[in-house]
Every structure is written in structure tokens, then in C-alpha cells.
């Protein structure tokens, strides 16, 4: 808000800060990089005079911006002093005199080289007391308009950084935002400063107010201000100047008084001070205290460096609170060009562009990785299905070969039921030709024929599985014992022919596994055929082929044990490699196909030699899990 509560706002009612530097001493302080003349053998001393106490945000904000500008320009090689004159609460002449004396003594041994007077009161104070406090100091005054400077009779050598708080420009901003407004209210308090502001507003808004039904809300208590503002028509513009004091004599920090009024006002409130933003006003034309502080800072840097300086104007800007625009439904598009919007909600992109970019990048990367993985999975699936197809084809060829190899013994096996059928049929027809046929006997013969037919059908049925071509794995759960028995059935004719005794050792419990039945049967047949081949050199009495099934380490196990030649030790580890064969008509593919089948179903196959002679082939398959079995 305006700092200068006690100053009569006579410079166009726009009193603010005027920093006057009395350009007393020859410009000869220079310390840092931005100051060219290093004429002092010590850091320059700068005293900043604040007109009020430290709670007045306007002067404090400007003072802080000034300090940081000076520290930055001198790289810290500067002595900065601050004094809060508190002239609003202690305006009495005695106090001013006392303060002058006190500061004169305080700074006797450390006379400031430059004094910055923030606000009109500080400028008046130092104009009167400069001789005592710092006779040789340059003085910069800031924070009020140039007309105020004339009014308080600033000495000519005081340099001004003037700031004009222009209520007309604020009013024009309001008109742009509320083109349909019909009423204008201007609020001002009862202190000298407030009254000064009001009279400036009267003058400045003379023309402007003619377009509206205008009311000056003045000489009211704070409660009356609040009450009146809350009942103005909604098509009103409310301009708030300052309320340092109300009619009841209560002192306020103006922004706090404006906050009370704006909170319940029934129309938008505007004001010419940056410090009113965040306290409920829509906005206004102002000199930001930060910009003012930096302007003064630059001036002081020049003074220290001994560069020529002259009065300057701090830059004015239009400033609005975007939240208030939304509150009143005022269109952003109606703002004067270059208006600074505070608290503007940034778009997700504006506010978090880095995070959004990173997130997008991560998402894209993830998408890329996922796509690559999907592609990879697809390729793997294709490769797997291709290799499965190859396996199925190989198994089928292998099955056909097995069937071919077993065909003579199977034909021999089929011969038995077929011959029996033929003999029985002949016997039955002879009986029928006799004079008195024994029907009961004929009945018995027919039953025998049926049984033999069933046997022949079973043999063919078992072979059919071996010969059937598959395009997909036919997953099913079955008992490994059963599949071993069915393989033995297929084999036994051939075993008989070769004088081989077949033995089985099976547990009483089931050995449930999940696989394609025919494939596992093919493994058993391959192992059994090899075992029978390996025993051909052995004595007939010693040709024994044993199938042992059981559970080992929670897995189903089948061992095919023979009494043949065994496997040369050096071949044990590579016997499952394709194309190894010791047989004249061998292909060397049986064991590699057996391994491929077993591994497809998550199992293992291994070969060992028995100490007493012969080989053992061990097939291990996972037991079908309970949940799988239930499903
Ligand atoms: P093939 O039977 O066409 O030779 P296999 O892959 O089934 O092809 O067998 C490869 C080789 O492994 C056989 O030629 C044989 O030398 C050896 N072999 C397989 N099983 C046995 C066994 N039970 N005893 C001894 N040698 C065996």
C-alpha cells in the first residue's frame, strides 16, 4: 500500500515513494564491479530511512529490493544501515527532533555516504536533519510523485526516484474490465494522507466520474465502509485509495482495511497499490515496490560510482489478481495490454512442462519397450509354434517308423484273433449244417468270435494312435502307468518274437501327468525298441526288459531297464544328440525326438549304465498339480 500515511497526498494524490538523494558530496564512492571509481579506502556506507515501522509492506518490500540490488552491485562490499522512523505513529515535532539528535549521535563516528529516504516523511525528515546526521551525504528520495517533492520543498541536490500512483489509470483499467458498469464508488479514510488522496482522486477522476453515478465513501467507520460496499449495485466499480484511519480514529494498515471491505463487497474493488493484491482487489495501475526498490538501487549505485545522476520515474504497470477476475467473471481479454496477472493458473504444460516432458518421454519409452516386448513375444510364439509343428512332424515320422518296425509282429499278433475267428466261424457253420445243431454251442462260438473281434479291434485301436497325424498337441491328463501298459501291449508281440521277457513294476498309486498321451507312448516305444535292439546279442535267457514306474522327488518317473550291451561311457553324455546311431538301418533320431517330447512337457530324460550290465533310461515328468487336475 501507499507508504506515506501521514503525508498529505498532494502530488496528484498519488503519493508513494520518492527517494531523494542529496547529491551533496562529490560522487566519489566506488567499490564494486558496477562502480567505476574506488575513491574510498573503505566500503561505502548507505543509510536507508523507512518512514514507518517494519509492518508497512510497501516500504519494506522496496527496501528489501534496494538492499539486494546494492549487495549484488557491490558484491557485498557495502555497509548498509536501516532506521525505521515510525513517523505515522509518532508524528509529533518533538519526536522528530529527538530522532534527528539521536541519529546524529549514533552515526557520528560512521557518517553515511548516501542516505536513501523512502517515502515523503523520510524525505522531509532528512531534509531537515541532514546537517546533523550526515552533512556530506548524497540523498536519494523515493516513493512519491514529483509534485509531492515540490510540495515538501525538497532541496535541489536531493535526487528523486519518483513513483506516481495514478488512480485514473486504475479507473481506466476498471472501465475496460467492466464496460457496462453504471456506478462508481471511491473509498478513502480519515487520516491526513487519506484525505489528501481523496482530494487528488476528486481532481484526477473529474472527467472520468462523469460517465457514472459517482459516490465518494469517506468519513466513515470501518464497519460503515464494509456495510456500504456490500450493498452497492453489482454493476459498480469500487476504487479503494487508503484507509490509514477511519472516522472513529482507528488506525489501520490500509491493505487490512481494504481486505475487510473487499471480502463482502458486492462489486469488484480496484486499488493503486501492489500490496492490495492478495487482499481482495481485482488490481490496479501501480509502481511495484520491488521495481521501485531496484530503480532506487541503480540510482544509488551510480551515486556511489560518482556518475552523474538525475531524477527518474519508477516504471508503472497494470497488475491484476487472476483469482479475482474469475470471482467476478471479468474477461481476461479486456485487460490493458501488458497487464501482469498474479496467481494465474498455469496450464498443466506451463506449470509442469519438465515433468510432463519427462513423463511423456517415460511413457513413450515404456510404450516402445512394451511394443518391442510384444513383438518379441509374438516372434517367440511364432518360433515356438513353428518348432512345435516341426516336433509334431518329427514325432509323426518317428511314430510311422515305429509302426513300420512293429508291423510284422503286429500282423502276427492280429493273426491270432483273426485265425480264431475263422476257425470258430467254420465250426459254427458245420454245426448248423448237421441235422440237429447244438444251439448252445453255437451261442458259445459266437461269443468267442465276438471276443476275438474285440481283441483284434484293440490291437488296431492302439496302432491307430501311433499313425494319426496331429497338427496340435492334444493336452490331457493321464496315468503314466496306463500309458506304459498300453505301450507294452503294442510291444509284446515283437518282444515275444525276439525271445524277450517283459516285466513291469508299477506302484498302486496313480501317476497323473499332463501331456499328449500319444507322444509319451512314443517315448516309451522308442526306449523299448532301443532296449530290445541292445539285447539281441545277449543270451535268450538274459533278455529281460523291465518297466519301472514310481514317484521320485514329487515327480512321475519311468525307468526302462534292459540287460543288453549298455552304452559306451564316452557316449553317455551325448547319446541324445541327433544322428548318433550304431545300427545299420538306424537314423539316430529316436532318442533326440524322445528328449524333445519329454522337455516339451517340462520333464527330463537321462541314460545310465547298470553295474550288472545293460542300460537304464530314466524319464521324469512333472506330476499334474491338483488345481490343474480340478480344472
Ligand atoms: P537309432 O535307434 O535310430 O539308432 P536312437 O537315437 O534311438 O537312434 O539311438 C541312438 C543310439 O543309441 C543307438 O544306435 C544305440 O547305439 C544307442 N542306444 C540307444 N538305446 C540303447 C540301449 N538301451 N542300450 C545301448 N545302446 C543304446
XYZ file of C-alpha atoms and ligand atoms in Angstrom:
658
model
C 0.000 0.000 0.000
C 0.988 3.565 -0.018
C 3.657 4.438 2.421
C 3.304 7.867 3.489
C 0.321 7.610 5.665
C 0.902 10.945 7.193
C 1.826 12.749 4.090
C -0.833 14.845 2.554
C -1.262 13.225 -0.752
C -0.956 16.371 -2.685
C 1.004 15.228 -5.585
C -1.809 14.212 -7.686
C -2.911 12.202 -4.751
C -0.530 9.604 -5.856
C 1.957 9.780 -3.139
C 4.336 6.999 -2.896
C 7.960 6.858 -2.520
C 10.331 9.431 -3.523
C 13.817 8.628 -2.891
C 15.850 11.669 -2.738
C 19.483 11.507 -2.637
C 21.043 14.690 -1.845
C 23.857 14.833 -4.223
C 25.979 16.522 -1.725
C 29.350 15.055 -1.753
C 31.268 14.819 -4.925
C 30.434 11.499 -6.470
C 33.331 9.557 -5.172
C 32.376 6.195 -3.667
C 33.076 3.200 -5.588
C 33.671 -0.281 -4.536
C 32.341 -2.959 -6.684
C 32.328 -4.106 -10.241
C 29.494 -1.795 -11.295
C 31.080 1.259 -9.707
C 33.979 2.721 -11.566
C 35.748 4.983 -9.062
C 37.198 3.392 -5.993
C 37.764 6.622 -4.220
C 37.196 5.392 -0.705
C 39.559 3.229 1.209
C 36.576 1.565 2.909
C 33.212 0.182 1.800
C 30.628 2.918 1.174
C 28.011 3.471 3.862
C 24.380 3.691 2.871
C 21.629 4.515 5.353
C 18.053 3.593 4.408
C 15.347 5.558 6.187
C 11.945 3.899 6.433
C 9.105 6.318 7.245
C 7.025 3.932 9.316
C 7.545 0.725 11.218
C 8.552 -2.560 9.700
C 4.958 -3.787 9.247
C 4.253 -1.483 6.325
C 4.850 -3.896 3.493
C 5.271 -1.254 0.803
C 8.390 0.348 2.248
C 9.743 -2.934 3.496
C 9.375 -4.557 0.053
C 11.042 -1.606 -1.678
C 13.794 -1.528 0.971
C 14.496 -5.232 0.533
C 14.710 -4.920 -3.268
C 17.040 -1.938 -2.791
C 19.287 -3.829 -0.382
C 19.630 -6.840 -2.637
C 20.379 -4.630 -5.648
C 23.139 -2.833 -3.694
C 24.629 -6.026 -2.301
C 24.622 -7.544 -5.764
C 26.204 -4.461 -7.407
C 28.925 -4.111 -4.792
C 29.443 -7.833 -4.348
C 28.652 -7.335 -0.676
C 31.347 -4.707 -0.114
C 28.982 -2.138 1.351
C 27.830 -1.082 4.819
C 24.025 -0.912 4.874
C 22.147 0.704 7.764
C 18.360 0.898 8.294
C 16.265 3.170 10.503
C 12.502 2.904 10.944
C 11.371 6.448 11.810
C 7.826 5.403 12.820
C 6.511 8.829 11.855
C 2.963 7.618 11.380
C 2.542 6.658 14.998
C 4.862 9.392 16.347
C 4.227 12.404 14.121
C 4.925 14.946 16.920
C 7.591 17.556 16.257
C 9.374 16.645 19.496
C 9.799 13.129 18.333
C 11.221 14.280 15.033
C 13.729 16.490 16.792
C 14.660 13.737 19.215
C 15.066 11.283 16.384
C 17.308 13.728 14.493
C 19.504 14.202 17.544
C 19.661 10.526 18.229
C 20.675 9.603 14.711
C 23.233 12.414 14.607
C 24.928 10.928 17.657
C 24.509 7.367 16.513
C 26.203 7.987 13.177
C 28.824 10.447 14.493
C 31.652 8.012 14.002
C 30.236 6.373 10.873
C 28.768 9.118 8.746
C 26.767 7.646 5.852
C 27.955 8.455 2.342
C 24.463 8.067 0.879
C 21.079 8.310 2.579
C 18.032 6.797 0.932
C 14.779 8.311 2.188
C 11.854 6.045 1.436
C 8.588 7.974 1.466
C 7.738 11.624 1.763
C 8.070 11.669 5.572
C 11.601 10.297 5.456
C 12.486 12.831 2.762
C 11.188 15.732 4.875
C 12.962 14.367 7.929
C 16.335 14.077 6.267
C 15.996 17.419 4.531
C 15.702 18.996 7.958
C 18.314 16.868 9.709
C 20.943 16.144 7.086
C 23.353 18.690 8.510
C 23.453 16.903 11.809
C 23.313 13.303 10.695
C 25.454 13.267 7.579
C 26.436 16.667 6.307
C 28.389 15.323 3.360
C 25.997 12.573 2.285
C 24.188 12.406 -1.003
C 20.466 11.945 -0.557
C 18.155 9.923 -2.729
C 14.425 10.200 -2.039
C 11.913 7.753 -3.387
C 8.335 6.603 -3.246
C 6.229 9.664 -4.022
C 5.371 11.790 -7.004
C 7.317 14.772 -8.235
C 4.545 17.180 -7.212
C 4.893 15.980 -3.639
C 8.591 16.693 -3.914
C 7.786 20.287 -4.767
C 5.272 20.445 -2.021
C 7.673 19.432 0.713
C 10.320 21.652 -0.727
C 12.977 19.087 -1.280
C 16.412 20.659 -1.601
C 17.620 20.785 -5.187
C 20.512 18.472 -4.612
C 18.214 15.669 -3.469
C 17.745 13.163 -6.241
C 14.282 11.715 -6.694
C 13.221 8.275 -7.800
C 9.610 9.235 -8.190
C 6.669 6.913 -8.189
C 3.264 8.087 -9.232
C 0.305 6.090 -8.091
C -2.192 7.030 -10.690
C -5.836 6.461 -9.705
C -7.048 7.493 -13.157
C -5.089 4.702 -14.827
C -6.521 2.269 -12.269
C -10.024 3.581 -13.029
C -9.446 3.142 -16.747
C -8.431 -0.442 -16.205
C -11.689 -0.961 -14.266
C -13.691 0.580 -17.103
C -12.107 -1.822 -19.616
C -12.916 -4.781 -17.426
C -16.456 -3.581 -16.630
C -17.626 -1.788 -19.764
C -21.252 -1.951 -18.593
C -20.731 -0.502 -15.117
C -23.034 2.368 -14.179
C -21.913 3.252 -10.687
C -18.572 4.427 -9.329
C -17.614 4.373 -5.644
C -14.374 5.806 -4.273
C -13.244 4.812 -0.802
C -10.834 6.848 1.353
C -10.107 7.038 5.074
C -9.885 9.913 7.526
C -6.143 10.420 8.090
C -4.401 13.420 6.536
C -2.862 11.133 3.990
C -6.231 9.528 3.235
C -7.852 12.926 2.784
C -5.022 14.085 0.576
C -5.570 11.037 -1.569
C -9.309 11.723 -1.748
C -8.797 15.258 -2.960
C -6.302 14.063 -5.550
C -8.858 11.491 -6.690
C -11.541 14.162 -6.967
C -9.294 16.114 -9.279
C -7.967 13.191 -11.274
C -11.336 11.499 -11.723
C -13.282 14.649 -12.504
C -13.808 13.747 -16.151
C -13.898 10.010 -15.661
C -16.620 10.104 -12.999
C -18.992 11.972 -15.308
C -19.768 8.691 -17.079
C -21.004 7.166 -13.813
C -23.273 7.802 -10.922
C -20.400 8.569 -8.569
C -20.282 8.361 -4.777
C -17.328 9.113 -2.513
C -17.411 6.854 0.510
C -15.472 8.926 3.021
C -15.594 9.877 6.628
C -16.993 6.506 7.616
C -16.123 3.949 10.278
C -14.670 0.686 9.071
C -17.983 -1.037 9.789
C -19.775 1.533 7.649
C -17.288 1.075 4.804
C -17.872 -2.680 4.887
C -21.628 -2.270 5.085
C -21.853 0.248 2.238
C -19.565 -1.719 -0.048
C -21.601 -4.843 0.475
C -24.742 -3.144 -0.803
C -23.555 -1.337 -3.902
C -25.236 -2.429 -7.158
C -23.428 -5.241 -8.910
C -22.706 -3.013 -11.941
C -20.431 -0.806 -9.849
C -16.731 -0.050 -9.868
C -15.202 0.428 -6.410
C -11.906 2.291 -6.240
C -10.083 1.956 -2.913
C -7.495 4.621 -2.033
C -6.111 4.298 1.504
C -7.676 3.893 4.930
C -4.970 4.612 7.453
C -7.577 5.824 9.859
C -11.382 5.610 9.975
C -13.889 8.151 11.205
C -13.708 6.612 14.701
C -9.966 7.303 14.766
C -8.961 3.654 14.489
C -5.613 3.129 12.799
C -5.253 0.566 10.049
C -2.677 -0.831 7.802
C -4.574 0.173 4.650
C -4.368 -3.232 2.963
C -6.018 -4.804 6.030
C -8.870 -2.285 5.921
C -9.300 -2.861 2.181
C -9.324 -6.598 2.780
C -12.265 -6.254 5.179
C -14.154 -4.145 2.666
C -13.396 -6.283 -0.405
C -14.311 -9.522 1.358
C -18.031 -8.753 1.307
C -18.215 -6.101 -1.397
C -20.975 -6.695 -3.931
C -18.894 -5.333 -6.840
C -15.240 -5.566 -7.881
C -12.756 -3.432 -5.908
C -9.670 -1.840 -7.507
C -6.752 -0.019 -5.937
C -3.479 1.650 -6.933
C -1.172 -0.385 -4.696
C 0.583 -3.644 -5.329
C 0.158 -4.583 -1.670
C -3.628 -4.668 -2.107
C -3.266 -7.682 -4.379
C -3.922 -10.796 -2.282
C -6.243 -8.727 -0.117
C -9.306 -8.990 -2.301
C -8.861 -6.370 -5.009
C -9.031 -7.105 -8.709
C -5.982 -4.955 -9.480
C -4.834 -1.529 -10.494
C -2.154 0.618 -12.040
C 0.824 0.797 -9.752
C 4.521 1.036 -9.239
C 5.588 -2.261 -7.840
C 7.647 -1.793 -4.744
C 10.100 -4.309 -5.976
C 10.628 -2.354 -9.230
C 10.867 0.857 -7.246
C 13.497 -0.658 -4.921
C 15.573 -1.778 -7.883
C 15.247 1.626 -9.572
C 16.489 3.325 -6.410
C 19.252 0.727 -6.126
C 20.530 1.589 -9.611
C 20.462 5.257 -8.743
C 22.479 4.682 -5.556
C 24.997 2.546 -7.456
C 25.521 5.460 -9.860
C 25.853 7.894 -6.975
C 28.470 5.720 -5.297
C 30.350 5.407 -8.557
C 30.361 9.167 -8.978
C 28.383 9.013 -12.186
C 26.069 11.913 -12.982
C 22.528 11.264 -11.774
C 19.187 12.973 -12.130
C 15.581 12.448 -11.074
C 13.844 9.432 -12.572
C 10.378 7.858 -12.630
C 9.906 4.307 -11.409
C 8.082 2.180 -14.009
C 4.301 1.817 -13.673
C 2.453 -1.333 -14.533
C -1.077 -2.683 -14.575
C -1.425 -5.628 -12.293
C -4.396 -7.921 -11.585
C -5.214 -10.910 -9.426
C -6.480 -13.650 -11.763
C -8.479 -15.238 -8.963
C -10.476 -12.022 -8.614
C -11.066 -11.914 -12.379
C -12.608 -15.353 -12.048
C -14.531 -14.370 -8.916
C -16.271 -11.521 -10.734
C -16.425 -13.158 -14.146
C -14.254 -10.459 -15.735
C -12.811 -11.253 -19.141
C -9.045 -11.586 -19.375
C -9.315 -10.337 -22.950
C -10.410 -6.888 -21.681
C -7.202 -6.312 -19.742
C -4.976 -3.460 -20.962
C -2.024 -4.839 -22.959
C 0.969 -5.831 -20.832
C -1.065 -6.333 -17.660
C 0.712 -8.587 -15.203
C -1.553 -11.362 -13.967
C -0.842 -12.666 -10.498
C -1.981 -16.104 -9.390
C -2.795 -17.099 -12.905
C -3.476 -20.799 -13.027
C -0.989 -22.158 -15.417
C -1.890 -24.923 -17.769
C -0.546 -28.325 -16.893
C 2.020 -27.810 -19.622
C 3.107 -24.346 -18.416
C 3.390 -25.393 -14.811
C 4.911 -28.815 -15.161
C 6.414 -28.816 -18.624
C 9.542 -30.549 -17.430
C 7.640 -33.216 -15.513
C 5.183 -33.577 -18.409
C 8.035 -33.913 -20.901
C 9.807 -36.442 -18.720
C 6.555 -38.335 -18.097
C 5.755 -38.328 -21.812
C 9.266 -39.492 -22.544
C 8.938 -42.271 -19.991
C 5.515 -43.250 -21.334
C 6.844 -43.274 -24.895
C 9.849 -45.280 -23.816
C 7.613 -47.689 -21.958
C 5.327 -47.927 -24.964
C 8.381 -48.615 -27.114
C 9.637 -51.267 -24.728
C 6.160 -52.813 -24.475
C 5.810 -52.822 -28.255
C 9.249 -54.396 -28.599
C 8.388 -56.980 -25.952
C 5.055 -57.736 -27.636
C 6.832 -58.097 -30.949
C 9.424 -60.284 -29.315
C 6.716 -62.356 -27.670
C 4.929 -62.669 -30.978
C 8.145 -63.780 -32.631
C 8.817 -66.210 -29.842
C 5.286 -67.575 -30.064
C 5.665 -67.942 -33.817
C 9.021 -69.640 -33.349
C 7.589 -71.848 -30.633
C 4.603 -72.858 -32.708
C 6.909 -73.483 -35.647
C 9.199 -75.638 -33.582
C 6.160 -77.406 -32.092
C 4.965 -78.129 -35.605
C 8.375 -79.461 -36.513
C 8.359 -81.576 -33.410
C 4.888 -82.891 -34.242
C 6.030 -83.776 -37.722
C 9.174 -85.438 -36.429
C 7.178 -87.362 -33.845
C 4.744 -88.455 -36.511
C 7.546 -89.712 -38.738
C 9.033 -91.419 -35.750
C 5.657 -93.000 -34.943
C 5.284 -94.189 -38.504
C 8.749 -95.684 -38.352
C 7.896 -97.413 -35.102
C 4.664 -98.679 -36.562
C 6.567 -99.923 -39.600
C 9.145 -101.664 -37.438
C 6.447 -103.301 -35.383
C 4.184 -104.100 -38.311
C 5.263 -107.716 -38.787
C 4.805 -108.579 -35.137
C 1.536 -106.659 -35.061
C 0.354 -108.562 -38.128
C 1.412 -111.705 -36.362
C -0.489 -110.597 -33.287
C -3.576 -109.810 -35.350
C -3.303 -113.194 -36.938
C -4.218 -114.936 -33.727
C -7.729 -113.453 -33.216
C -8.379 -113.469 -36.962
C -7.460 -117.192 -37.222
C -9.561 -117.938 -34.175
C -12.484 -116.068 -35.722
C -12.091 -118.016 -38.972
C -11.839 -121.394 -37.145
C -14.809 -120.603 -34.936
C -16.894 -119.453 -37.897
C -16.134 -122.687 -39.738
C -17.024 -124.744 -36.668
C -20.306 -122.886 -36.297
C -21.320 -123.384 -39.930
C -20.521 -127.123 -39.686
C -22.721 -127.358 -36.640
C -25.503 -125.579 -38.483
C -25.205 -127.997 -41.364
C -25.656 -131.011 -39.044
C -29.198 -132.358 -38.647
C -29.637 -131.306 -35.082
C -27.418 -128.246 -34.360
C -26.395 -127.627 -30.760
C -27.615 -124.083 -30.440
C -25.976 -123.546 -27.076
C -22.594 -124.467 -28.509
C -23.196 -122.191 -31.471
C -24.075 -119.444 -28.999
C -20.753 -120.011 -27.180
C -18.855 -119.973 -30.501
C -20.422 -116.674 -31.447
C -19.378 -115.209 -28.100
C -15.795 -116.385 -28.752
C -15.917 -114.752 -32.174
C -17.050 -111.509 -30.554
C -14.205 -111.626 -28.034
C -11.611 -112.290 -30.746
C -13.013 -109.442 -32.767
C -12.677 -107.196 -29.737
C -9.024 -108.274 -29.320
C -8.311 -107.536 -32.958
C -10.096 -104.195 -32.619
C -7.956 -103.315 -29.556
C -4.739 -104.073 -31.415
C -5.790 -101.902 -34.342
C -7.021 -99.171 -31.989
C -3.618 -98.982 -30.306
C -1.912 -98.723 -33.665
C -4.300 -96.057 -34.870
C -2.955 -93.630 -32.220
C 0.535 -94.301 -33.452
C -0.334 -93.483 -37.028
C -2.581 -90.496 -36.505
C -1.076 -87.207 -37.687
C -1.540 -84.269 -35.311
C -1.398 -80.565 -36.015
C -1.670 -79.531 -32.374
C -0.670 -81.027 -29.079
C -3.626 -82.799 -27.535
C -3.158 -81.928 -23.860
C -4.730 -84.344 -21.477
C -4.151 -85.734 -18.062
C -3.479 -89.458 -17.781
C -1.824 -92.048 -15.588
C 1.775 -92.739 -16.617
C 1.193 -96.363 -15.543
C -1.623 -96.728 -18.096
C 0.397 -95.331 -20.959
C 3.301 -97.629 -20.063
C 0.952 -100.635 -20.062
C -0.525 -99.683 -23.422
C 2.988 -99.357 -24.911
C 3.807 -102.779 -23.520
C 0.715 -104.149 -25.205
C 1.930 -102.823 -28.515
C 5.410 -104.169 -27.896
C 4.687 -107.547 -26.521
C 4.234 -109.317 -29.859
C 7.612 -108.079 -31.013
C 9.167 -108.970 -27.633
C 7.803 -112.500 -27.911
C 9.193 -112.801 -31.394
C 12.627 -111.782 -30.089
C 12.502 -114.006 -27.036
C 12.468 -111.079 -24.648
C 10.754 -111.242 -21.302
C 8.786 -108.136 -20.386
C 8.467 -107.134 -16.737
C 6.614 -104.251 -15.117
C 6.890 -102.792 -11.645
C 4.148 -100.299 -11.018
C 3.044 -98.603 -7.807
C -0.538 -98.951 -6.670
C -0.985 -95.183 -6.761
C -1.738 -93.224 -9.919
C 0.979 -91.158 -11.590
C -1.021 -88.299 -13.117
C 0.826 -86.294 -15.768
C -0.322 -83.700 -18.283
C 0.866 -84.147 -21.849
C -0.127 -85.592 -25.185
C -0.723 -89.279 -24.447
C 0.443 -90.485 -27.844
C 3.717 -88.574 -27.535
C 4.570 -90.105 -24.177
C 3.637 -93.504 -25.516
C 6.036 -92.859 -28.391
C 8.846 -92.135 -25.916
C 8.191 -95.462 -24.186
C 8.125 -97.277 -27.530
C 11.401 -95.643 -28.641
C 13.153 -96.601 -25.432
C 11.718 -100.102 -25.511
C 12.678 -100.638 -29.177
C 16.245 -99.480 -28.467
C 16.421 -101.720 -25.418
C 15.221 -104.717 -27.418
C 17.802 -103.948 -30.125
C 20.551 -103.727 -27.483
C 19.666 -107.163 -26.104
C 19.821 -109.058 -29.389
C 23.411 -110.214 -28.711
C 22.525 -111.418 -25.245
C 21.670 -114.946 -24.285
C 17.906 -115.541 -24.739
C 17.507 -116.313 -21.060
C 19.024 -112.988 -20.191
C 16.856 -110.866 -22.436
C 14.761 -109.075 -19.883
C 13.119 -105.711 -20.403
C 11.691 -104.101 -17.290
C 9.444 -101.025 -16.994
C 9.546 -99.440 -13.546
C 7.254 -96.532 -12.707
C 7.041 -94.549 -9.476
C 7.329 -91.162 -7.801
C 10.763 -89.603 -7.248
C 11.138 -86.147 -5.705
C 7.457 -85.403 -6.263
C 7.687 -86.178 -9.961
C 6.475 -89.117 -12.007
C 9.296 -91.391 -13.107
C 9.590 -94.196 -15.645
C 12.719 -96.329 -15.971
C 13.247 -98.615 -18.948
C 15.816 -101.184 -17.853
C 17.455 -103.703 -20.149
C 20.062 -106.414 -19.932
C 21.810 -105.521 -23.163
C 25.259 -104.240 -24.021
C 24.975 -100.928 -22.235
C 26.170 -97.636 -23.657
C 29.844 -96.798 -24.222
C 30.837 -94.481 -21.348
C 32.089 -91.755 -23.694
C 28.664 -91.645 -25.425
C 26.595 -91.388 -22.268
C 26.531 -87.587 -22.254
C 25.849 -87.211 -25.980
C 23.615 -90.134 -26.718
C 20.582 -87.863 -27.128
C 22.259 -85.830 -29.869
C 20.599 -86.426 -33.245
C 22.107 -88.728 -35.856
C 24.152 -90.870 -33.494
C 23.456 -94.449 -34.297
C 25.254 -97.759 -34.156
C 22.592 -99.562 -36.154
C 22.829 -100.461 -39.810
C 19.394 -99.105 -40.605
C 19.286 -96.605 -37.757
C 18.527 -92.919 -38.162
C 19.937 -91.749 -34.859
C 16.795 -89.680 -34.273
C 14.746 -91.792 -31.833
C 16.430 -90.577 -28.648
C 16.624 -86.938 -29.728
C 12.887 -87.000 -30.510
C 12.243 -88.657 -27.156
C 14.189 -85.880 -25.406
C 12.343 -83.169 -27.368
C 8.988 -84.691 -26.348
C 9.907 -85.036 -22.680
C 11.284 -81.490 -22.487
C 8.162 -80.113 -24.186
C 6.191 -81.381 -21.195
C 8.635 -79.974 -18.643
C 10.453 -83.229 -17.985
C 13.953 -84.698 -18.299
C 15.405 -87.822 -19.769
C 18.766 -89.404 -18.925
C 20.747 -92.555 -19.700
C 22.856 -94.666 -17.342
C 24.645 -97.985 -17.408
C 23.789 -100.682 -14.909
C 26.770 -102.157 -12.992
C 25.488 -105.658 -13.760
C 25.269 -104.825 -17.479
C 22.648 -103.207 -19.613
C 21.289 -99.665 -19.669
C 18.637 -97.689 -17.823
C 16.786 -94.834 -19.455
C 15.019 -92.608 -16.898
C 12.157 -90.324 -17.891
C 10.923 -87.830 -15.291
C 7.725 -85.799 -15.829
C 6.032 -83.240 -13.567
C 3.037 -84.573 -11.671
C -0.189 -82.848 -12.710
C -0.951 -80.336 -9.967
C -4.122 -80.556 -8.021
C -5.581 -77.250 -9.298
C -4.745 -78.276 -12.856
C -6.466 -81.529 -12.256
C -9.511 -79.818 -10.849
C -9.797 -77.527 -13.834
P 18.565 -95.316 -33.660
O 17.740 -96.218 -32.844
O 17.965 -94.992 -34.993
O 19.982 -95.663 -33.724
P 18.363 -93.661 -31.415
O 18.507 -92.197 -31.245
O 17.100 -94.212 -30.905
O 18.566 -93.918 -32.918
O 19.536 -94.352 -30.685
C 20.832 -93.893 -30.895
C 21.842 -94.896 -30.477
O 21.885 -95.013 -29.053
C 21.554 -96.301 -30.900
O 22.013 -96.512 -32.244
C 22.357 -97.119 -29.892
O 23.722 -97.180 -30.261
C 22.304 -96.284 -28.667
N 21.315 -96.864 -27.721
C 20.035 -96.465 -27.587
N 19.417 -97.177 -26.599
C 20.315 -98.050 -26.138
C 20.280 -99.060 -25.125
N 19.166 -99.334 -24.402
N 21.409 -99.798 -24.915
C 22.506 -99.497 -25.623
N 22.616 -98.576 -26.590
C 21.546 -97.843 -26.835
